Amino acid sequence: MPSPDALSLEEQVAQMVVVRTSGHLFDHEIRYPAWEADRATLHHYIADLGVGGVILLGGSAAEVGLKTQELQTLASVPLLIAADIEEGVGQRFSGATWFPPPMALAEIAKRDLPQAEAYAEAMGAVTAEEALAIGLNWVLAPVADVNNNPENPVINVRAFGDTPEIVAALTTAFVRGAQRQGALTTAKHFPGHGDTAVDSHLELPILPHDSQRLQQVELPPFQALIEAGVDTVMTAHLMIPALDLQYPATLSDRTLTGLLREKMGFTGLIVTDALVMGAIARTYGPYEAAVLAVEAGADILLMPQDPEGCIKAVVEAVTTGRIPPERIAESVERLWRAKQRVASRLSVPPESCHAWEHIPPPPIQLDPFLRPESQRLVADILAHSMTVAGQVPSCDPQHPGDNLILVDSVVDCPFLNRTAPAIALPAQAHYQLQLVDHQGCQRWPQVDSLRPTLMQIFLRGNPFRGSATVSPLIQAWIEALLQAQYLNGLVIYGSPYALDYLKTHYLNSAARPSADNAIPASPDTPYGFSYGQMIAAQAGLLTPLGLGVPNAPGARPQISAFTD
């Protein structure tokens, strides 16, 4: 196996590219064909082009274990295999541990920072152990953004808090835990995506703050993570005029080389955020974006729209003198060091020897997924970060109420099924399910059809949503129920900002009524909040609200989805 400097220029540049595919084993299960390479294309990228890594999304943990083994056997140089598992492996791959979003730890930190740090470290360790067990050697976490803008549609609860001190403490704890297991970690999104109100998956946000503000708020968590030895830093697709008037951070030499490398002393891998995102792709196109990112100092081009074309574009930029060959060689050397660090957990020879390149991928290890202490950790974080106020009354079996669940999209809810606690537990208290979403099952309230209602809202910031605020649809339902005095309880999963808004406008005795004074405040309405949306969060929140025990007799729900 050749050393890095023995690779051709094309092979060196290909090592800098990470492509995306599905975690499912079969092509017919691919959910995002525009972004996820099918089997034949992926084999071409790895075996023929020699790309340096793969990012996976979707499928079960067991499937991913089989797939990573197959992919590694195709590669002449071991792959970096990554996943966006900010909330544990189970966030993306079924069967694994799914943690509440990191902001739950920030809530705990407000009362007990040492406990929150212990939880963060344990979360990092469980995430890395489960990732490595199925061949994922690169954890694209933690999020180091300081989410001090409640209207941030994309970072939101993915952040470890809204102050640099708490974010720095919890992210470094997460990295300590992950590093104990041997996985690569990632601080993102440099130099800070927390104080934005635009989703960079769609458009290019602008961060207008001056350098002094950046030094005080955005940069300290990244500096702390660099000092803690974080392996990679992911760029943010942001315009930051205080750093560069011409280019967004991902494409800015002043930001990536001048600030991150030279001033902050980072020596690890710099990876772009996905280059297919609208903030970059719509302005610069796939090929110029790749060249500019490498010029700026990026070592890894994540998810370019046309991987083969991007490799050719960067190679051409080198051969025409636009990019010096040394720039490519530096990145490949950093990649080799990162791959050797991952391989070191297999007891390979020292860095000077390339025997690590011939080590076969380890077998799938399912034992980490069977540990009850991981599920107890999830339950503890959920319990210590949730809010419960009052008890939701049961309805008369002869006069049932409605279990009104509002989600973004009914057809895309991994946390809802027929036996989910949010459905099954209210059924025991004689609340019949009504599903409403913001897509094809949208329905506005009709006063003459209202009855006593438990209202459950699943709302949080997510990529491509464009907004994480309380929608007019949600407001219309809560106002109609309050006016009819039919709001028996309110449950919110996900966004603490939504909780604050609804408490201020509808549940607080000092809340302002509407302009016609028709909507009274309801300070006595029972309510609950959990940062998590998964099954464990639903059961953990609804039970103390007085809504029964899972799987009790008579829990089969009656389902009705509102449709136009």
mmCIF file of C-alpha atoms in Angstrom, residues 208-547:
data_model
loop_
_atom_site.group_PDB
_atom_site.id
_atom_site.type_symbol
_atom_site.label_atom_id
_atom_site.label_comp_id
_atom_site.label_asym_id
_atom_site.label_seq_id
_atom_site.Cartn_x
_atom_site.Cartn_y
_atom_site.Cartn_z
ATOM 1 C CA PRO A 208 -23.565 40.678 11.780
ATOM 2 C CA HIS A 209 -21.558 40.744 15.018
ATOM 3 C CA ASP A 210 -18.150 42.382 15.375
ATOM 4 C CA SER A 211 -14.953 40.583 16.285
ATOM 5 C CA GLN A 212 -15.241 41.436 19.974
ATOM 6 C CA ARG A 213 -18.659 39.817 20.198
ATOM 7 C CA LEU A 214 -17.398 36.714 18.356
ATOM 8 C CA GLN A 215 -14.535 36.426 20.837
ATOM 9 C CA GLN A 216 -16.951 36.684 23.757
ATOM 10 C CA VAL A 217 -19.776 34.397 22.629
ATOM 11 C CA GLU A 218 -19.287 32.313 19.488
ATOM 12 C CA LEU A 219 -15.631 31.293 19.658
ATOM 13 C CA PRO A 220 -14.998 30.208 23.299
ATOM 14 C CA PRO A 221 -16.637 26.756 22.953
ATOM 15 C CA PHE A 222 -14.560 26.020 19.865
ATOM 16 C CA GLN A 223 -11.386 27.153 21.621
ATOM 17 C CA ALA A 224 -12.217 24.923 24.579
ATOM 18 C CA LEU A 225 -12.803 21.952 22.279
ATOM 19 C CA ILE A 226 -9.540 22.562 20.429
ATOM 20 C CA GLU A 227 -7.712 22.527 23.747
ATOM 21 C CA ALA A 228 -9.584 19.335 24.665
ATOM 22 C CA GLY A 229 -8.262 17.660 21.511
ATOM 23 C CA VAL A 230 -11.343 17.544 19.284
ATOM 24 C CA ASP A 231 -10.380 15.759 16.064
ATOM 25 C CA THR A 232 -12.287 17.714 13.445
ATOM 26 C CA VAL A 233 -14.022 21.062 13.073
ATOM 27 C CA MET A 234 -16.983 21.488 10.724
ATOM 28 C CA THR A 235 -17.491 24.826 9.018
ATOM 29 C CA ALA A 236 -20.661 26.908 8.986
ATOM 30 C CA HIS A 237 -22.230 28.182 5.797
ATOM 31 C CA LEU A 238 -22.482 31.757 7.120
ATOM 32 C CA MET A 239 -21.539 35.231 5.974
ATOM 33 C CA ILE A 240 -19.645 36.971 8.768
ATOM 34 C CA PRO A 241 -18.575 40.437 7.575
ATOM 35 C CA ALA A 242 -16.350 40.951 10.624
ATOM 36 C CA LEU A 243 -14.183 38.077 9.361
ATOM 37 C CA ASP A 244 -14.592 38.195 5.581
ATOM 38 C CA LEU A 245 -16.592 40.614 3.446
ATOM 39 C CA GLN A 246 -16.398 38.434 0.337
ATOM 40 C CA TYR A 247 -16.809 34.765 1.238
ATOM 41 C CA PRO A 248 -18.893 32.718 3.678
ATOM 42 C CA ALA A 249 -16.960 30.927 6.419
ATOM 43 C CA THR A 250 -16.773 27.606 4.568
ATOM 44 C CA LEU A 251 -14.998 29.288 1.659
ATOM 45 C CA SER A 252 -13.033 31.882 3.616
ATOM 46 C CA ASP A 253 -9.254 31.653 3.948
ATOM 47 C CA ARG A 254 -9.400 34.372 6.610
ATOM 48 C CA THR A 255 -11.785 32.279 8.680
ATOM 49 C CA LEU A 256 -10.461 28.750 8.237
ATOM 50 C CA THR A 257 -6.739 29.382 7.911
ATOM 51 C CA GLY A 258 -6.264 32.810 9.457
ATOM 52 C CA LEU A 259 -8.589 32.375 12.439
ATOM 53 C CA LEU A 260 -9.063 28.648 13.056
ATOM 54 C CA ARG A 261 -5.595 27.390 12.209
ATOM 55 C CA GLU A 262 -3.268 30.309 12.899
ATOM 56 C CA LYS A 263 -4.974 32.213 15.731
ATOM 57 C CA MET A 264 -6.797 29.390 17.507
ATOM 58 C CA GLY A 265 -4.146 26.747 16.923
ATOM 59 C CA PHE A 266 -6.267 23.958 15.457
ATOM 60 C CA THR A 267 -4.164 21.217 13.845
ATOM 61 C CA GLY A 268 -6.826 18.608 13.107
ATOM 62 C CA LEU A 269 -9.133 18.112 10.148
ATOM 63 C CA ILE A 270 -11.340 20.903 8.826
ATOM 64 C CA VAL A 271 -14.478 19.526 7.165
ATOM 65 C CA THR A 272 -17.021 21.571 5.277
ATOM 66 C CA ASP A 273 -20.662 21.331 6.130
ATOM 67 C CA ALA A 274 -22.562 19.562 3.346
ATOM 68 C CA LEU A 275 -21.789 21.266 0.052
ATOM 69 C CA VAL A 276 -25.228 20.409 -1.336
ATOM 70 C CA MET A 277 -26.811 22.871 1.101
ATOM 71 C CA GLY A 278 -28.536 25.840 -0.444
ATOM 72 C CA ALA A 279 -26.402 28.438 1.343
ATOM 73 C CA ILE A 280 -23.396 27.408 -0.774
ATOM 74 C CA ALA A 281 -24.739 25.471 -3.747
ATOM 75 C CA ARG A 282 -27.134 28.180 -4.952
ATOM 76 C CA THR A 283 -24.441 30.843 -5.176
ATOM 77 C CA TYR A 284 -21.228 29.044 -6.029
ATOM 78 C CA GLY A 285 -22.260 25.795 -7.714
ATOM 79 C CA PRO A 286 -20.697 22.415 -6.944
ATOM 80 C CA TYR A 287 -17.289 22.832 -8.572
ATOM 81 C CA GLU A 288 -16.272 26.375 -7.677
ATOM 82 C CA ALA A 289 -17.460 25.755 -4.105
ATOM 83 C CA ALA A 290 -15.163 22.746 -3.808
ATOM 84 C CA VAL A 291 -12.168 24.657 -5.145
ATOM 85 C CA LEU A 292 -12.806 27.672 -2.924
ATOM 86 C CA ALA A 293 -13.187 25.448 0.153
ATOM 87 C CA VAL A 294 -9.834 23.778 -0.469
ATOM 88 C CA GLU A 295 -8.219 27.151 -1.126
ATOM 89 C CA ALA A 296 -9.638 28.382 2.184
ATOM 90 C CA GLY A 297 -8.123 25.487 4.125
ATOM 91 C CA ALA A 298 -10.736 22.722 4.186
ATOM 92 C CA ASP A 299 -9.328 19.201 4.330
ATOM 93 C CA ILE A 300 -12.581 17.349 3.647
ATOM 94 C CA LEU A 301 -15.322 18.167 1.151
ATOM 95 C CA LEU A 302 -18.524 16.777 2.647
ATOM 96 C CA MET A 303 -21.347 15.676 0.358
ATOM 97 C CA PRO A 304 -20.485 17.483 -2.877
ATOM 98 C CA GLN A 305 -23.344 17.288 -5.348
ATOM 99 C CA ASP A 306 -21.121 15.703 -8.007
ATOM 100 C CA PRO A 307 -18.184 13.987 -6.262
ATOM 101 C CA GLU A 308 -16.403 12.966 -9.460
ATOM 102 C CA GLY A 309 -16.798 16.416 -10.974
ATOM 103 C CA CYS A 310 -15.525 18.065 -7.794
ATOM 104 C CA ILE A 311 -12.432 15.877 -7.780
ATOM 105 C CA LYS A 312 -11.732 16.914 -11.373
ATOM 106 C CA ALA A 313 -12.312 20.594 -10.539
ATOM 107 C CA VAL A 314 -9.851 20.556 -7.632
ATOM 108 C CA VAL A 315 -7.283 18.605 -9.667
ATOM 109 C CA GLU A 316 -7.591 21.163 -12.463
ATOM 110 C CA ALA A 317 -7.129 23.995 -9.945
ATOM 111 C CA VAL A 318 -3.855 22.360 -8.862
ATOM 112 C CA THR A 319 -2.564 21.653 -12.363
ATOM 113 C CA THR A 320 -3.298 25.228 -13.483
ATOM 114 C CA GLY A 321 -1.492 26.709 -10.485
ATOM 115 C CA ARG A 322 -4.511 28.055 -8.646
ATOM 116 C CA ILE A 323 -3.993 25.673 -5.695
ATOM 117 C CA PRO A 324 -0.436 24.691 -4.742
ATOM 118 C CA PRO A 325 0.206 20.919 -4.549
ATOM 119 C CA GLU A 326 1.433 21.381 -0.985
ATOM 120 C CA ARG A 327 -2.073 22.441 0.044
ATOM 121 C CA ILE A 328 -3.420 19.040 -1.043
ATOM 122 C CA ALA A 329 -0.540 17.152 0.550
ATOM 123 C CA GLU A 330 -1.162 18.860 3.899
ATOM 124 C CA SER A 331 -4.778 17.742 3.916
ATOM 125 C CA VAL A 332 -3.944 14.165 2.983
ATOM 126 C CA GLU A 333 -1.343 13.977 5.752
ATOM 127 C CA ARG A 334 -3.962 15.125 8.260
ATOM 128 C CA LEU A 335 -6.376 12.542 6.892
ATOM 129 C CA TRP A 336 -3.769 9.805 7.306
ATOM 130 C CA ARG A 337 -3.148 10.800 10.903
ATOM 131 C CA ALA A 338 -6.890 10.755 11.650
ATOM 132 C CA LYS A 339 -7.317 7.347 10.046
ATOM 133 C CA GLN A 340 -4.375 6.020 12.016
ATOM 134 C CA ARG A 341 -5.900 7.302 15.256
ATOM 135 C CA VAL A 342 -9.098 5.409 14.511
ATOM 136 C CA ALA A 343 -7.118 2.297 13.616
ATOM 137 C CA SER A 344 -5.013 2.546 16.797
ATOM 138 C CA ARG A 345 -7.860 1.027 18.810
ATOM 139 C CA LEU A 346 -7.107 -2.202 16.874
ATOM 140 C CA SER A 347 -3.539 -2.324 18.269
ATOM 141 C CA VAL A 348 -1.779 -1.645 14.979
ATOM 142 C CA PRO A 349 1.908 -0.684 14.666
ATOM 143 C CA PRO A 350 3.121 2.892 15.251
ATOM 144 C CA GLU A 351 2.521 5.827 12.930
ATOM 145 C CA SER A 352 5.593 5.222 10.796
ATOM 146 C CA CYS A 353 4.203 1.877 9.658
ATOM 147 C CA HIS A 354 1.317 1.598 7.197
ATOM 148 C CA ALA A 355 0.247 -1.892 8.316
ATOM 149 C CA TRP A 356 -2.904 -0.248 9.712
ATOM 150 C CA GLU A 357 -4.148 0.075 6.141
ATOM 151 C CA HIS A 358 -4.396 -3.704 5.831
ATOM 152 C CA ILE A 359 -6.319 -4.363 9.032
ATOM 153 C CA PRO A 360 -9.744 -5.842 8.149
ATOM 154 C CA PRO A 361 -12.808 -4.113 9.587
ATOM 155 C CA PRO A 362 -13.798 -5.493 12.993
ATOM 156 C CA PRO A 363 -16.893 -7.668 13.244
ATOM 157 C CA ILE A 364 -20.240 -6.182 14.196
ATOM 158 C CA GLN A 365 -20.616 -5.909 17.958
ATOM 159 C CA LEU A 366 -24.196 -5.850 19.193
ATOM 160 C CA ASP A 367 -23.429 -6.079 22.924
ATOM 161 C CA PRO A 368 -23.259 -2.272 23.386
ATOM 162 C CA PHE A 369 -26.892 -2.029 22.273
ATOM 163 C CA LEU A 370 -28.092 -4.435 24.940
ATOM 164 C CA ARG A 371 -26.910 -2.527 27.988
ATOM 165 C CA PRO A 372 -29.723 -1.374 30.289
ATOM 166 C CA GLU A 373 -27.507 1.333 31.770
ATOM 167 C CA SER A 374 -27.667 3.212 28.442
ATOM 168 C CA GLN A 375 -31.464 3.313 28.586
ATOM 169 C CA ARG A 376 -31.313 4.365 32.236
ATOM 170 C CA LEU A 377 -29.033 7.225 31.225
ATOM 171 C CA VAL A 378 -31.613 8.369 28.664
ATOM 172 C CA ALA A 379 -34.391 8.144 31.246
ATOM 173 C CA ASP A 380 -32.367 10.081 33.823
ATOM 174 C CA ILE A 381 -31.589 12.921 31.420
ATOM 175 C CA LEU A 382 -35.224 13.109 30.368
ATOM 176 C CA ALA A 383 -36.508 13.057 33.952
ATOM 177 C CA HIS A 384 -34.088 15.714 35.182
ATOM 178 C CA SER A 385 -34.808 18.108 32.301
ATOM 179 C CA MET A 386 -38.591 17.865 31.895
ATOM 180 C CA THR A 387 -41.346 20.079 33.330
ATOM 181 C CA VAL A 388 -44.604 18.807 34.836
ATOM 182 C CA ALA A 389 -47.343 21.084 36.169
ATOM 183 C CA GLY A 390 -50.604 19.539 37.342
ATOM 184 C CA GLN A 391 -52.496 16.399 36.376
ATOM 185 C CA VAL A 392 -54.511 15.877 33.209
ATOM 186 C CA PRO A 393 -58.056 14.780 34.089
ATOM 187 C CA SER A 394 -59.544 11.651 32.560
ATOM 188 C CA CYS A 395 -62.665 11.820 30.441
ATOM 189 C CA ASP A 396 -65.907 9.945 30.980
ATOM 190 C CA PRO A 397 -65.966 6.767 28.857
ATOM 191 C CA GLN A 398 -69.448 7.736 27.696
ATOM 192 C CA HIS A 399 -68.248 11.211 26.725
ATOM 193 C CA PRO A 400 -64.674 10.810 25.449
ATOM 194 C CA GLY A 401 -62.410 13.705 24.649
ATOM 195 C CA ASP A 402 -59.830 14.320 21.927
ATOM 196 C CA ASN A 403 -56.140 13.554 22.026
ATOM 197 C CA LEU A 404 -55.090 16.254 19.564
ATOM 198 C CA ILE A 405 -51.536 15.670 18.324
ATOM 199 C CA LEU A 406 -49.970 18.365 16.146
ATOM 200 C CA VAL A 407 -46.811 17.514 14.219
ATOM 201 C CA ASP A 408 -44.931 18.917 11.269
ATOM 202 C CA SER A 409 -45.722 15.978 8.986
ATOM 203 C CA VAL A 410 -47.819 12.921 9.848
ATOM 204 C CA VAL A 411 -46.048 10.748 7.286
ATOM 205 C CA ASP A 412 -42.591 11.513 8.651
ATOM 206 C CA CYS A 413 -42.801 10.811 12.400
ATOM 207 C CA PRO A 414 -40.280 8.228 13.624
ATOM 208 C CA PHE A 415 -41.540 8.839 17.159
ATOM 209 C CA LEU A 416 -45.223 8.031 16.515
ATOM 210 C CA ASN A 417 -46.811 4.665 15.875
ATOM 211 C CA ARG A 418 -49.992 2.939 17.021
ATOM 212 C CA THR A 419 -48.485 1.912 20.373
ATOM 213 C CA ALA A 420 -46.515 5.099 21.054
ATOM 214 C CA PRO A 421 -47.197 6.429 24.575
ATOM 215 C CA ALA A 422 -48.445 9.751 23.170
ATOM 216 C CA ILE A 423 -51.252 7.735 21.576
ATOM 217 C CA ALA A 424 -51.734 4.773 23.908
ATOM 218 C CA LEU A 425 -51.640 6.482 27.302
ATOM 219 C CA PRO A 426 -54.263 9.165 26.592
ATOM 220 C CA ALA A 427 -56.483 6.381 25.188
ATOM 221 C CA GLN A 428 -56.587 4.864 28.664
ATOM 222 C CA ALA A 429 -58.004 8.168 29.941
ATOM 223 C CA HIS A 430 -60.613 8.112 27.123
ATOM 224 C CA TYR A 431 -59.003 10.657 24.823
ATOM 225 C CA GLN A 432 -59.494 9.623 21.191
ATOM 226 C CA LEU A 433 -56.684 10.360 18.774
ATOM 227 C CA GLN A 434 -56.909 13.215 16.290
ATOM 228 C CA LEU A 435 -53.820 13.849 14.152
ATOM 229 C CA VAL A 436 -53.171 17.252 12.618
ATOM 230 C CA ASP A 437 -50.067 18.330 10.752
ATOM 231 C CA HIS A 438 -48.762 21.283 8.743
ATOM 232 C CA GLN A 439 -48.766 19.366 5.465
ATOM 233 C CA GLY A 440 -51.473 17.124 3.961
ATOM 234 C CA CYS A 441 -53.385 16.542 7.207
ATOM 235 C CA GLN A 442 -53.823 20.205 8.095
ATOM 236 C CA ARG A 443 -57.157 21.167 9.595
ATOM 237 C CA TRP A 444 -58.257 24.309 11.395
ATOM 238 C CA PRO A 445 -60.518 24.087 14.456
ATOM 239 C CA GLN A 446 -64.296 24.056 14.040
ATOM 240 C CA VAL A 447 -66.015 25.418 17.122
ATOM 241 C CA ASP A 448 -69.090 23.188 16.908
ATOM 242 C CA SER A 449 -66.981 19.992 16.870
ATOM 243 C CA LEU A 450 -64.732 20.755 19.840
ATOM 244 C CA ARG A 451 -64.784 18.691 23.008
ATOM 245 C CA PRO A 452 -62.495 18.280 26.056
ATOM 246 C CA THR A 453 -58.994 17.952 24.624
ATOM 247 C CA LEU A 454 -55.486 16.952 25.538
ATOM 248 C CA MET A 455 -53.284 18.916 23.129
ATOM 249 C CA GLN A 456 -49.841 17.470 22.349
ATOM 250 C CA ILE A 457 -47.405 19.454 20.221
ATOM 251 C CA PHE A 458 -44.250 18.007 18.670
ATOM 252 C CA LEU A 459 -42.161 21.027 17.685
ATOM 253 C CA ARG A 460 -38.432 21.644 17.444
ATOM 254 C CA GLY A 461 -35.854 23.127 15.129
ATOM 255 C CA ASN A 462 -34.902 20.835 12.257
ATOM 256 C CA PRO A 463 -33.057 21.300 8.969
ATOM 257 C CA PHE A 464 -35.167 22.359 5.970
ATOM 258 C CA ARG A 465 -38.144 23.431 8.122
ATOM 259 C CA GLY A 466 -37.284 27.138 7.875
ATOM 260 C CA SER A 467 -38.949 27.884 11.215
ATOM 261 C CA ALA A 468 -39.205 26.476 14.732
ATOM 262 C CA THR A 469 -41.724 28.979 16.047
ATOM 263 C CA VAL A 470 -45.286 28.341 17.212
ATOM 264 C CA SER A 471 -47.305 28.329 13.990
ATOM 265 C CA PRO A 472 -50.627 30.092 13.358
ATOM 266 C CA LEU A 473 -52.216 26.635 13.151
ATOM 267 C CA ILE A 474 -51.091 25.761 16.691
ATOM 268 C CA GLN A 475 -52.219 29.149 17.955
ATOM 269 C CA ALA A 476 -55.621 28.755 16.340
ATOM 270 C CA TRP A 477 -56.208 25.413 18.029
ATOM 271 C CA ILE A 478 -55.120 26.515 21.472
ATOM 272 C CA GLU A 479 -57.172 29.719 21.249
ATOM 273 C CA ALA A 480 -60.285 27.839 20.146
ATOM 274 C CA LEU A 481 -59.931 25.316 22.962
ATOM 275 C CA LEU A 482 -59.326 28.006 25.562
ATOM 276 C CA GLN A 483 -62.314 29.983 24.354
ATOM 277 C CA ALA A 484 -64.507 26.879 24.616
ATOM 278 C CA GLN A 485 -62.886 25.975 27.964
ATOM 279 C CA TYR A 486 -62.004 22.559 26.573
ATOM 280 C CA LEU A 487 -58.219 22.576 27.028
ATOM 281 C CA ASN A 488 -57.741 19.784 29.587
ATOM 282 C CA GLY A 489 -53.968 19.677 29.209
ATOM 283 C CA LEU A 490 -51.074 20.866 27.069
ATOM 284 C CA VAL A 491 -47.965 18.786 26.347
ATOM 285 C CA ILE A 492 -44.978 20.014 24.340
ATOM 286 C CA TYR A 493 -42.151 17.849 23.056
ATOM 287 C CA GLY A 494 -39.004 19.498 21.726
ATOM 288 C CA SER A 495 -38.660 23.258 21.882
ATOM 289 C CA PRO A 496 -38.375 25.085 25.214
ATOM 290 C CA TYR A 497 -38.952 28.286 23.278
ATOM 291 C CA ALA A 498 -42.392 27.030 22.264
ATOM 292 C CA LEU A 499 -43.104 26.274 25.920
ATOM 293 C CA ASP A 500 -42.072 29.781 26.932
ATOM 294 C CA TYR A 501 -44.230 31.331 24.213
ATOM 295 C CA LEU A 502 -47.331 29.339 25.092
ATOM 296 C CA LYS A 503 -46.916 29.915 28.813
ATOM 297 C CA THR A 504 -46.502 33.636 28.296
ATOM 298 C CA HIS A 505 -49.409 34.063 25.892
ATOM 299 C CA TYR A 506 -51.920 31.481 27.079
ATOM 300 C CA LEU A 507 -51.128 29.823 30.404
ATOM 301 C CA ASN A 508 -49.896 32.754 32.464
ATOM 302 C CA SER A 509 -52.487 34.634 34.490
ATOM 303 C CA ALA A 510 -50.887 37.857 33.251
ATOM 304 C CA ALA A 511 -51.172 36.798 29.605
ATOM 305 C CA ARG A 512 -52.714 39.328 27.300
ATOM 306 C CA PRO A 513 -56.089 38.394 25.812
ATOM 307 C CA SER A 514 -56.661 38.846 22.124
ATOM 308 C CA ALA A 515 -57.753 42.165 20.693
ATOM 309 C CA ASP A 516 -61.417 41.316 21.167
ATOM 310 C CA ASN A 517 -60.754 40.062 24.708
ATOM 311 C CA ALA A 518 -62.265 36.711 23.737
ATOM 312 C CA ILE A 519 -59.378 34.460 24.764
ATOM 313 C CA PRO A 520 -58.891 34.122 28.507
ATOM 314 C CA ALA A 521 -55.620 33.064 30.050
ATOM 315 C CA SER A 522 -55.669 29.619 31.640
ATOM 316 C CA PRO A 523 -53.052 29.507 34.420
ATOM 317 C CA ASP A 524 -54.552 26.319 35.891
ATOM 318 C CA THR A 525 -54.268 24.237 32.714
ATOM 319 C CA PRO A 526 -52.042 21.195 33.405
ATOM 320 C CA TYR A 527 -49.025 21.152 31.149
ATOM 321 C CA GLY A 528 -45.827 19.230 30.579
ATOM 322 C CA PHE A 529 -42.660 19.657 28.570
ATOM 323 C CA SER A 530 -39.888 17.322 27.441
ATOM 324 C CA TYR A 531 -36.882 18.086 25.258
ATOM 325 C CA GLY A 532 -37.184 14.621 23.738
ATOM 326 C CA GLN A 533 -39.798 13.449 21.251
ATOM 327 C CA MET A 534 -38.979 9.741 21.179
ATOM 328 C CA ILE A 535 -40.936 6.934 22.850
ATOM 329 C CA ALA A 536 -38.981 7.209 26.100
ATOM 330 C CA ALA A 537 -39.724 10.940 26.328
ATOM 331 C CA GLN A 538 -43.447 10.421 25.787
ATOM 332 C CA ALA A 539 -43.766 7.751 28.474
ATOM 333 C CA GLY A 540 -41.539 9.650 30.881
ATOM 334 C CA LEU A 541 -43.629 12.813 30.598
ATOM 335 C CA LEU A 542 -47.210 11.553 30.317
ATOM 336 C CA THR A 543 -47.064 9.181 33.275
ATOM 337 C CA PRO A 544 -46.357 11.885 35.898
ATOM 338 C CA LEU A 545 -49.076 13.970 34.233
ATOM 339 C CA GLY A 546 -51.498 11.265 35.356
ATOM 340 C CA LEU A 547 -52.049 9.483 32.058
#
